[in-house]
Short mmCIF file of C-alpha atoms and ligand atoms in Angstrom, two decimals:
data_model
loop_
_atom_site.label_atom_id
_atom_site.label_comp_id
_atom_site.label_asym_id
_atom_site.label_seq_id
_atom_site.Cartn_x
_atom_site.Cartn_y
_atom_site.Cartn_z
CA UNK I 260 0.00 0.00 0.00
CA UNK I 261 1.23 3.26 -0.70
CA UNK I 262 1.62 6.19 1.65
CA UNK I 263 -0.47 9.16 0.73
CA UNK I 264 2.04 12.92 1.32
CA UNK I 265 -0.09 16.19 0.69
CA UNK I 266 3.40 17.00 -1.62
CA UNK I 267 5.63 14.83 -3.72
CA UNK I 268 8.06 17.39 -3.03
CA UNK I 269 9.08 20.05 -0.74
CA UNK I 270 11.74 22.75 -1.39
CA UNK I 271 13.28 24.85 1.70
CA UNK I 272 14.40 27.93 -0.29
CA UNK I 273 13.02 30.19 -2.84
CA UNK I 274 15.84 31.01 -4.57
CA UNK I 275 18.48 30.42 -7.29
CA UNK I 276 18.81 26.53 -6.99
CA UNK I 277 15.49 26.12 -4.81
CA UNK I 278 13.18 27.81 -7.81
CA UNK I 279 14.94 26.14 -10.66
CA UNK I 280 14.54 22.94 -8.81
CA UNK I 281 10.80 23.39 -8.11
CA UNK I 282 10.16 24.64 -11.74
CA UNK I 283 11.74 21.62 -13.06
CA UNK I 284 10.10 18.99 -10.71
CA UNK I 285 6.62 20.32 -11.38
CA UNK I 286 6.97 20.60 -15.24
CA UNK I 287 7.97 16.86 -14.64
CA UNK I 288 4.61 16.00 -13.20
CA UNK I 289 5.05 16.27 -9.25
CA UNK I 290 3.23 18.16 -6.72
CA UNK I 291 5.60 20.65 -5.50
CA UNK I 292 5.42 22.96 -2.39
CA UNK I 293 8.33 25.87 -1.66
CA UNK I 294 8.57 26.97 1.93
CA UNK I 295 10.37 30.58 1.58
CA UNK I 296 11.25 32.54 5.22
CA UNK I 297 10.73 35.73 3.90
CA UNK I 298 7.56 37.84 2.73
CA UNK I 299 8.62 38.14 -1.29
CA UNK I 300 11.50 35.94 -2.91
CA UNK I 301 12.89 39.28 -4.46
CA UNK I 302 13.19 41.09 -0.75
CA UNK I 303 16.37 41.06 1.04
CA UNK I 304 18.87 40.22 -1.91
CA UNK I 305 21.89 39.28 -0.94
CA UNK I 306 24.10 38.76 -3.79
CA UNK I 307 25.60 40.87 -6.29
CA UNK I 308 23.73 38.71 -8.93
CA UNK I 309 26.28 38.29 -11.89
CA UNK I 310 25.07 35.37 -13.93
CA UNK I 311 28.18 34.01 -16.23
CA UNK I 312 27.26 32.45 -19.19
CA UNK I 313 27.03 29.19 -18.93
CA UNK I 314 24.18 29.84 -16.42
CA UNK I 315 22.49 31.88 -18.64
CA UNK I 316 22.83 29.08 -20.90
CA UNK I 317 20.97 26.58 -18.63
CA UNK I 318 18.05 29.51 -17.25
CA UNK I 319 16.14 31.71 -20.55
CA UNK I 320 16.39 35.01 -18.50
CA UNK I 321 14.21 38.01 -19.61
CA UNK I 322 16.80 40.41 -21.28
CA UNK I 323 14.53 43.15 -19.49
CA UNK I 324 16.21 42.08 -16.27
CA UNK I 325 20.28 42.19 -17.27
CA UNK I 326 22.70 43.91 -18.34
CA UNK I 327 25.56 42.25 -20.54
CA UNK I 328 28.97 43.66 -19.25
CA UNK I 329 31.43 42.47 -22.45
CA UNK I 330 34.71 42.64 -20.60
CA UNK I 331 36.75 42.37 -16.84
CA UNK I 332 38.61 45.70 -16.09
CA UNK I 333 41.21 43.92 -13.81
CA UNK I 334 43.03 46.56 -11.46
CA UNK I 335 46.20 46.67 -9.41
CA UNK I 336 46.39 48.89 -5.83
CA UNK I 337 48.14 51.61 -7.39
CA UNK I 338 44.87 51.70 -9.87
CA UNK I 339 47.20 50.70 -12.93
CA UNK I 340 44.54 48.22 -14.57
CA UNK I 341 44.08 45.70 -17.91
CA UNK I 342 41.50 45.02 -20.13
CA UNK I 343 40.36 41.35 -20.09
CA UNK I 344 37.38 39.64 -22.66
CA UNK I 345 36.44 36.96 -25.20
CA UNK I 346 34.13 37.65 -28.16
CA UNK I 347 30.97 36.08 -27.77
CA UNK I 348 31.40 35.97 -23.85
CA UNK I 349 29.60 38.52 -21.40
CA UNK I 350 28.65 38.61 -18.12
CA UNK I 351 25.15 39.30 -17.18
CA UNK I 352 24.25 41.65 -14.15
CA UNK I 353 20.65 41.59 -13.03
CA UNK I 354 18.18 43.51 -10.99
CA UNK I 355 18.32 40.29 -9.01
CA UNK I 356 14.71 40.84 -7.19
CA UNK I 357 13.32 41.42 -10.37
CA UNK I 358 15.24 38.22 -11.52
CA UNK I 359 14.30 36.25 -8.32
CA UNK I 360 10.39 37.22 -8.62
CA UNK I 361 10.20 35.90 -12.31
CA UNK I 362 12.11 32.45 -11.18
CA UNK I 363 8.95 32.70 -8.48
CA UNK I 364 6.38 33.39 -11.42
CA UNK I 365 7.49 30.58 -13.72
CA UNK I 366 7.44 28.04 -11.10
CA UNK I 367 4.65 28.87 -9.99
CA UNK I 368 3.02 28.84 -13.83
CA UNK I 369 4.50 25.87 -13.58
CA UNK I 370 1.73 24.48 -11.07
CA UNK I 371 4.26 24.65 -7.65
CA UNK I 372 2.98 26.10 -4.74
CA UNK I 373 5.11 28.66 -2.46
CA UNK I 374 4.84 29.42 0.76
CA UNK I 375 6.31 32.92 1.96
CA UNK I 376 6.75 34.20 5.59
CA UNK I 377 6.86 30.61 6.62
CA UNK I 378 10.41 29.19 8.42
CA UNK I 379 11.23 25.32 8.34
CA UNK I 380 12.33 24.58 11.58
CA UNK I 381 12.37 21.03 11.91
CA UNK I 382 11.20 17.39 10.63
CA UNK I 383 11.80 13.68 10.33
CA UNK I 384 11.91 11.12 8.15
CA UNK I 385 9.46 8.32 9.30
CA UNK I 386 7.18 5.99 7.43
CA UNK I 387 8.63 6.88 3.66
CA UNK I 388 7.85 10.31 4.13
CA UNK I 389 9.09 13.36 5.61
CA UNK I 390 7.21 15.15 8.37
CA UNK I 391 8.00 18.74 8.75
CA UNK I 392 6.91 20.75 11.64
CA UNK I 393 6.51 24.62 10.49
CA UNK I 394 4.46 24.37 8.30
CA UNK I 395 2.92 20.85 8.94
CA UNK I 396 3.01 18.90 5.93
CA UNK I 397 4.30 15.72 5.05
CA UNK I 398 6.51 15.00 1.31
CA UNK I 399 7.77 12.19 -0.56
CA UNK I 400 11.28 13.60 -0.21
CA UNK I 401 12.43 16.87 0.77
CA UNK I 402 15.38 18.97 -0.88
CA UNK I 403 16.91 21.73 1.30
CA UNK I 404 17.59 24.50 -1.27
CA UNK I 405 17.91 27.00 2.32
CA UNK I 406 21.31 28.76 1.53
CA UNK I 407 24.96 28.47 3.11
CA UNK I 408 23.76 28.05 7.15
CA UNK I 409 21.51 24.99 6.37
CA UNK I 410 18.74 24.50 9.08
CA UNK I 411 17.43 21.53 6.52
CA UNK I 412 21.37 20.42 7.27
CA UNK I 413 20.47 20.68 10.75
CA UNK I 414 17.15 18.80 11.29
CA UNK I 415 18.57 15.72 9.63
CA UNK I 416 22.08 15.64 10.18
CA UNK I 417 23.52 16.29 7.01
CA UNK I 418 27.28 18.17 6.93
CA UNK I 419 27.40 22.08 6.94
CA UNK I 420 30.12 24.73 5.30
CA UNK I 421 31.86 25.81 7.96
CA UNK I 422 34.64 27.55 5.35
CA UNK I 423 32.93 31.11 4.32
CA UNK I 424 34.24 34.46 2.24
CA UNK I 425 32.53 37.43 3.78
CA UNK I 426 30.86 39.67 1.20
CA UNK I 427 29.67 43.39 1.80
CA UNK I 428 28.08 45.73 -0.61
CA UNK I 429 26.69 49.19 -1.07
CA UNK I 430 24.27 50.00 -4.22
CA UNK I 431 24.78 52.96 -6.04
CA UNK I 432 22.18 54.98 -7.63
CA UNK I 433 23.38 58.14 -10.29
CA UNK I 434 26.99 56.65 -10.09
CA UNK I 435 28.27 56.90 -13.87
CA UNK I 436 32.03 57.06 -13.55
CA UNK I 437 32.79 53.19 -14.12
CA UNK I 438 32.71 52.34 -17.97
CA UNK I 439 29.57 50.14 -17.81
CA UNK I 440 31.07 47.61 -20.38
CA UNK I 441 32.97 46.29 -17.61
CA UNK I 442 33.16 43.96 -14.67
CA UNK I 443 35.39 46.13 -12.40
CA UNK I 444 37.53 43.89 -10.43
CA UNK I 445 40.42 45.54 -7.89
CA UNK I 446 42.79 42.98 -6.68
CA UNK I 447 44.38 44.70 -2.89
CA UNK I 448 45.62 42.42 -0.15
CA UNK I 449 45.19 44.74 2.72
CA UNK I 450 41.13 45.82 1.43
CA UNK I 451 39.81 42.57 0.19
CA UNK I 452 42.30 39.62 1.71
CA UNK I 453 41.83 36.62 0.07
CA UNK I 454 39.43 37.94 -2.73
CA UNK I 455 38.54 40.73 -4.83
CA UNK I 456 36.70 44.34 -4.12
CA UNK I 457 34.38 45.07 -7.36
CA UNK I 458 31.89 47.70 -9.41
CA UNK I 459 29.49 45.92 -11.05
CA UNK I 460 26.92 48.76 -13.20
CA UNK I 461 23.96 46.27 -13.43
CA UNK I 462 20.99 47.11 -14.83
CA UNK I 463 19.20 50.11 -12.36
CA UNK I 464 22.05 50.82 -10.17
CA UNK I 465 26.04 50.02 -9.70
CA UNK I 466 27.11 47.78 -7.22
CA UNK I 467 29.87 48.20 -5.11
CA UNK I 468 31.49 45.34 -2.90
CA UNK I 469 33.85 43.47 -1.37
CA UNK I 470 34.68 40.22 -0.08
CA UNK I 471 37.07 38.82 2.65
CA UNK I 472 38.11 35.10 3.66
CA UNK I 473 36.19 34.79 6.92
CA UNK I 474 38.93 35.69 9.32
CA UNK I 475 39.44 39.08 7.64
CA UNK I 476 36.63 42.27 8.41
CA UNK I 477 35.40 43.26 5.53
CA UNK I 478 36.46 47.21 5.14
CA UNK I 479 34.31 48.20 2.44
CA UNK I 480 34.09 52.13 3.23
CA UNK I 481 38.48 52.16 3.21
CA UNK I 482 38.06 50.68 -0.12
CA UNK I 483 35.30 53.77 -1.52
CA UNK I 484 37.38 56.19 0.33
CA UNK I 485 40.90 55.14 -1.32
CA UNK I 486 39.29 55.25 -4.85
CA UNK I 487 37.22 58.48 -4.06
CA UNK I 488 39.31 60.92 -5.97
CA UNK I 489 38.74 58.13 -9.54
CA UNK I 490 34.99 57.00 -9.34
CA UNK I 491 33.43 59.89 -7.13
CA UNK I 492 31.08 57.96 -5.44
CA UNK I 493 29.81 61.05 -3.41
CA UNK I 494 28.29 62.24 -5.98
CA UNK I 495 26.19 59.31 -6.12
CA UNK I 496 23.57 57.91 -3.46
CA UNK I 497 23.66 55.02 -1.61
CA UNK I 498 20.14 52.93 -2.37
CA UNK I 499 20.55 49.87 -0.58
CA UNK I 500 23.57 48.18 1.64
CA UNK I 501 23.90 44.55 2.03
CA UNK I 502 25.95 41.53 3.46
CA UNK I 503 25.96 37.80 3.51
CA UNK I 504 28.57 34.73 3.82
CA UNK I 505 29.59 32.67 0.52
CA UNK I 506 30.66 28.64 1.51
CA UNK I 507 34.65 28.62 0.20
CA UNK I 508 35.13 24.91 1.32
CA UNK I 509 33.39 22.70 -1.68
CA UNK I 510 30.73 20.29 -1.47
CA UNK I 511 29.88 19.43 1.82
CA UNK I 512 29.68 15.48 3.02
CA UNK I 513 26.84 13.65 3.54
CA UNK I 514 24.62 16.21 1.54
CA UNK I 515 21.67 13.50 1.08
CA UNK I 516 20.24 10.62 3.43
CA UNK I 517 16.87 8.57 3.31
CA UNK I 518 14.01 11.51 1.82
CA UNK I 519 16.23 14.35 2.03
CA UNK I 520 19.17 16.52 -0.04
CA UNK I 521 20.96 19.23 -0.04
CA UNK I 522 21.51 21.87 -3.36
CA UNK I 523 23.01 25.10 -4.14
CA UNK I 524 24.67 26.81 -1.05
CA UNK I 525 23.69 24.70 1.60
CA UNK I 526 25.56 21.73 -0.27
CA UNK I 527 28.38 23.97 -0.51
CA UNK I 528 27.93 24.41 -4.43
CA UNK I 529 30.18 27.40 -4.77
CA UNK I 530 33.61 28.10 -6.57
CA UNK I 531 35.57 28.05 -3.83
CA UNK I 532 37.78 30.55 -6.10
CA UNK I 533 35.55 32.84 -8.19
CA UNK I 534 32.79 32.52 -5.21
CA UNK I 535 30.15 32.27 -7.78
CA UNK I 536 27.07 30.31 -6.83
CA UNK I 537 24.06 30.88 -9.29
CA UNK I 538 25.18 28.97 -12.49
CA UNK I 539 25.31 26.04 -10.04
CA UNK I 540 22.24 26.53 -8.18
CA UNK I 541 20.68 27.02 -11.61
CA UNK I 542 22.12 23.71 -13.19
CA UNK I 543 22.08 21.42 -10.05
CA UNK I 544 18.79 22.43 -9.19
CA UNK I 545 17.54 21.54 -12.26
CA UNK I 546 19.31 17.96 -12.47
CA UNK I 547 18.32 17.47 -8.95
CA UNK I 548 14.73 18.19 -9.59
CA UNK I 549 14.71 15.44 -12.72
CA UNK I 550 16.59 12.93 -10.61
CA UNK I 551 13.90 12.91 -7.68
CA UNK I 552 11.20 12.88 -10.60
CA UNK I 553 12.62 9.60 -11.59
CA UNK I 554 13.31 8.35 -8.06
CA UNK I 555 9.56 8.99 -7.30
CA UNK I 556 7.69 8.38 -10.40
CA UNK I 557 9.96 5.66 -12.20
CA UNK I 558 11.40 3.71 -8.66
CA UNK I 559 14.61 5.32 -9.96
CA UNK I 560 17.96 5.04 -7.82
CA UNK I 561 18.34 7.94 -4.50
CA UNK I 562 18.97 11.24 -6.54
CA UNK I 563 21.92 11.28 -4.93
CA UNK I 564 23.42 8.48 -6.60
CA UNK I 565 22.46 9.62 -10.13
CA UNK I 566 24.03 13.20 -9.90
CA UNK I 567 26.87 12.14 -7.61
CA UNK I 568 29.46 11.77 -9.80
CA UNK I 569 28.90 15.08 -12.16
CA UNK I 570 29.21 17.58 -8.86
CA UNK I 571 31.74 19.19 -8.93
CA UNK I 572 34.53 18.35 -6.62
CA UNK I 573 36.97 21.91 -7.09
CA UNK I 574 40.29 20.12 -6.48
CA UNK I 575 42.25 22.85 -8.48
CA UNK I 576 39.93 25.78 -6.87
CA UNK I 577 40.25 24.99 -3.83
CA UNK I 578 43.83 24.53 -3.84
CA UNK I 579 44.10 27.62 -5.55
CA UNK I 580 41.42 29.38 -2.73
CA UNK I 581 43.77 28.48 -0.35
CA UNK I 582 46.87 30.03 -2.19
CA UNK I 583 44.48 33.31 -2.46
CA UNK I 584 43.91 33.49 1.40
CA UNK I 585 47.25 34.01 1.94
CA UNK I 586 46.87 37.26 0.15
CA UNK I 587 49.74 37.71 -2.50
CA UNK I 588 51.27 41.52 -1.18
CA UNK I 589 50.39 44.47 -3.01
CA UNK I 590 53.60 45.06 -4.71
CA UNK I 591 53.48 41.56 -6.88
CA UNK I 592 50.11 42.97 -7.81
CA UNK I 593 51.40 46.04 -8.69
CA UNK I 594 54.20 44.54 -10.62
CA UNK I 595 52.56 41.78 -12.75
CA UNK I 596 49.21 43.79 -13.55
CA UNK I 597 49.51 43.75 -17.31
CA UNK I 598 52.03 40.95 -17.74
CA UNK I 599 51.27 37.75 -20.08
CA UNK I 600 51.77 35.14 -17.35
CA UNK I 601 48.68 37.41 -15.09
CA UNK I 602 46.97 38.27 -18.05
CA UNK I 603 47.02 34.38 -19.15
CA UNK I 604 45.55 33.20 -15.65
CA UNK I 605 43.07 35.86 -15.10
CA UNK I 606 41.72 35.17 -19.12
CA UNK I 607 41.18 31.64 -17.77
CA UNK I 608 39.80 32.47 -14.59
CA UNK I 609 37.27 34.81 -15.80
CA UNK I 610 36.51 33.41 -19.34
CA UNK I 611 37.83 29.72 -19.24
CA UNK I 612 39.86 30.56 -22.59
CA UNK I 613 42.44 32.39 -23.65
CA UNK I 614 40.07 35.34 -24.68
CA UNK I 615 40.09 37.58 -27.84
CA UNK I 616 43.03 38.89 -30.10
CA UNK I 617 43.33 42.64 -30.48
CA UNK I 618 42.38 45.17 -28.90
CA UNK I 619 39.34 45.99 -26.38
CA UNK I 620 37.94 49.03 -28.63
CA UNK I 621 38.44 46.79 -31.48
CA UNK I 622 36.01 44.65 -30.44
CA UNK I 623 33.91 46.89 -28.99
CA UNK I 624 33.25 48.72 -32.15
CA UNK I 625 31.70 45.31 -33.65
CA UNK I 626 29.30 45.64 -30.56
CA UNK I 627 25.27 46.48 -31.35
CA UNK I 628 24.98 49.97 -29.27
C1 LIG S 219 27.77 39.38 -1.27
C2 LIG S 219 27.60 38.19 -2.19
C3 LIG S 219 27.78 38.36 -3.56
C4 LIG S 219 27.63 37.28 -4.42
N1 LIG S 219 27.76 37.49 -5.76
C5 LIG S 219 27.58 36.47 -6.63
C6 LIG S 219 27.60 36.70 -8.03
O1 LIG S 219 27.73 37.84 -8.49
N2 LIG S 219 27.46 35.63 -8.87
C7 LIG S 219 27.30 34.35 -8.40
O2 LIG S 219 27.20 33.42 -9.20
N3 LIG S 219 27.24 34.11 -7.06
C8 LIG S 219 27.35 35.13 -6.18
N4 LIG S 219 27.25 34.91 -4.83
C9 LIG S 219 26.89 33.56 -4.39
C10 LIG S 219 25.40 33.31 -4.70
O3 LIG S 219 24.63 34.40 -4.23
C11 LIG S 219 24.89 32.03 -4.05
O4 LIG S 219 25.73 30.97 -4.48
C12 LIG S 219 23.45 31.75 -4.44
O5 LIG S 219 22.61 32.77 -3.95
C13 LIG S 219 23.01 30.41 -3.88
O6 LIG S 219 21.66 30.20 -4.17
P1 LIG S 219 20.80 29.21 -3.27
O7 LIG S 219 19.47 29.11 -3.95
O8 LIG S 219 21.54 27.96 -2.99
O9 LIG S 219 20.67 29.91 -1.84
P2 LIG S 219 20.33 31.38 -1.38
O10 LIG S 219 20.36 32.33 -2.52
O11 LIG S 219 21.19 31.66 -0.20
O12 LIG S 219 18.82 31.29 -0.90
C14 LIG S 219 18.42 30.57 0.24
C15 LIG S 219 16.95 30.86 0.46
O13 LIG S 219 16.47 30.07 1.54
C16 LIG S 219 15.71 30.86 2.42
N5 LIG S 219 15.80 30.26 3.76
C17 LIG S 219 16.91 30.14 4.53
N6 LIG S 219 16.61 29.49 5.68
C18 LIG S 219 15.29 29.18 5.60
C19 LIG S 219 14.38 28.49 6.48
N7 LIG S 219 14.79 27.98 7.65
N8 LIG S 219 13.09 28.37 6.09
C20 LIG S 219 12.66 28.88 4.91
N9 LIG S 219 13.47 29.53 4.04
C21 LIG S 219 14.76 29.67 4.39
C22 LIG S 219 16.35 32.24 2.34
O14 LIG S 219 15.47 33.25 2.75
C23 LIG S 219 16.69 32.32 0.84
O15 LIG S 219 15.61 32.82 0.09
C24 LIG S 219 27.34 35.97 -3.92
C25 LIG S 219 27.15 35.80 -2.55
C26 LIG S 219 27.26 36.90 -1.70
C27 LIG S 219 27.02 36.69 -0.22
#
């Protein structure tokens, strides 16, 4: 006899990975439920939003909601910079609540239900199903989409991240002195240790940020007052400030047991070097979605064991994260900035390729206005 859940599937997380996965799962035919803790998916953003390629590859994303930034503007400390890009690549930034409240639209066009204002607090796997407390419902299985502190972790014993980067940021409205082609990127040991500080002009306002290894306090306001005197940011106003913690240590182990996985964040599906997160929230919460479609429709395998061995494991990245947080000193940035050997790495880095011949205005000048 089977045993009757009022969902096939319940998502903790309505966001990048959580969304995609519930999309995905109810196109595929199950009854899906998201349980979001705050009022609106699109409040309280808390990334910068930059969607490479390859995610926007996997996700269709309304053009009305990006901006496509063709090239990397790569600085040293003493503000001596190069030019990095790769025809036919571009970053997207987004108005990422816009972004966040059409991934919420389509899934729930889609048929999945979402619950706002509602906080999972705790459950149990019993009887073939999962029994969650706040809100009580029971599922078939239950994926914890619920960001880098799991509380879905928590409840059912799964591993955490307990490596994090530290990011801060301050939005800038009427702030036009960063050539919005670029990805601004400043490389400075003693402002962002063991990262990057960066301008991002997305689509309504320009971002400004940094981020830190976790030891390290993020000194955002040192970092707008050094490069005052360049990008005049007082001339600008400040819209919005955020914060938030980005997992640096790889996937985290167990992410799955009996009814239950992790995705996106709270598996600890982040480059532990480039810190992005969204191109694999996007394309693991998609695969996740069909593999627990199959496990529950078709008596497929555990999802676990069908998208085990694609995840990625970041041998080189993290090895490389870990070079980073000793923070290379400012005068070896200062000296290579512009060299081949940087100019090789940081083309691979940012566009996996050696990136385009010529020069930046070159290419430009091919570009539609
Ligand atoms: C400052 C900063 C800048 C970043 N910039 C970029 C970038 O430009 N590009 C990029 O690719 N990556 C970036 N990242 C990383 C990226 O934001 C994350 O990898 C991505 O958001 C992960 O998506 P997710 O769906 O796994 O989780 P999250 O986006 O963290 O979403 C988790 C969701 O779960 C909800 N939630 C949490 N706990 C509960 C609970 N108990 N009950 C109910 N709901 C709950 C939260 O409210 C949230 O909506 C950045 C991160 C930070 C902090």
């Amino acid at each position: 006899m089977s045993v009757v859940a009022d969902y096939d599937l319940a998502i903790v997380g309505a966001s990048f990975a959580g969304l995609t996965a519930a999309r995905s799962a109810a196109l595929r035919g199950l009854k899906v439920v998201v349980i979001e803790a705050k009022k609106d998916p699109g409040a309280r953003i808390h990334t910068t939003g930059i969607v490479v390629r390859e995610a926007a590859e996997t996700v269709d994303i309304p053009h009305t909601v990006t901006r496509r930034v063709h090239g990397i503007r790569l600085y040293a400390p003493s503000t001596k910079h190069m030019d990095l890009f790769a025809p036919g690549y571009a970053f997207l930034t987004t108005d990422t609540a816009a972004l966040m409240r059409w991934l919420a639209d389509e899934a729930i066009r889609a048929g999945v239900k979402i619950l706002c204002d509602t906080r999972f607090t705790t459950g149990r796997y019993e009887g073939g199903l999962v029994h969650l407390e706040q809100p009580a419902i029971t599922a078939r299985y239950l994926l914890g989409c619920d960001g880098a502190k799991s509380q879905v972790a928590d409840a059912f014993g799964l591993a955490k991240n307990t490596k994090f980067l530290i990011g801060v940021e301050a939005e800038y409205a009427g702030l036009d002195s960063f050539d919005p082609r670029f990805l601004h990127c400043f490389l400075d040991s003693s402002i962002a240790p063991g990262y990057i500080a960066w301008a991002a002009p997305g689509p309504k306002v320009t971002q400004i940020g940094l981020a830190t290894k976790g030891d390290a306090k993020p000194a955002l306001q040192r970092f707008i007052d050094q490069t005052e005197a360049r990008f005049k940011y007082s001339k600008a106003e400040i819209v919005e400030r955020r914060s938030g913690v980005i997992p640096c240590g790889g996937l985290v182990r167990p992410y799955a047991t009996d009814g239950v996985m992790l995705m996106g964040d709270s598996a600890g599906l982040v480059s532990p070097l480039t810190a992005g997160g969204i191109k694999l929230s996007f394309e693991f919460g998609r695969r996740s979605a069909h593999a627990i479609a199959d496990h529950l429709l078709n008596a497929g395998p555990p999802p676990e064991q069908i998208i085990d061995s694609d995840l990625p494991r970041f041998r080189i990245k993290s090895a490389l994260r870990s070079a980073l947080s000793y923070g290379p000193p400012n005068w070896m940035y200062n000296l290579l900035i512009g060299t081949p050997p940087l100019r090789a790495l940081a083309q691979r880095l940012y566009f996996h390729r050696k990136g385009g011949g010529g020069s930046f205005e070159e290419f430009a000048g091919k570009l539609a206005d």
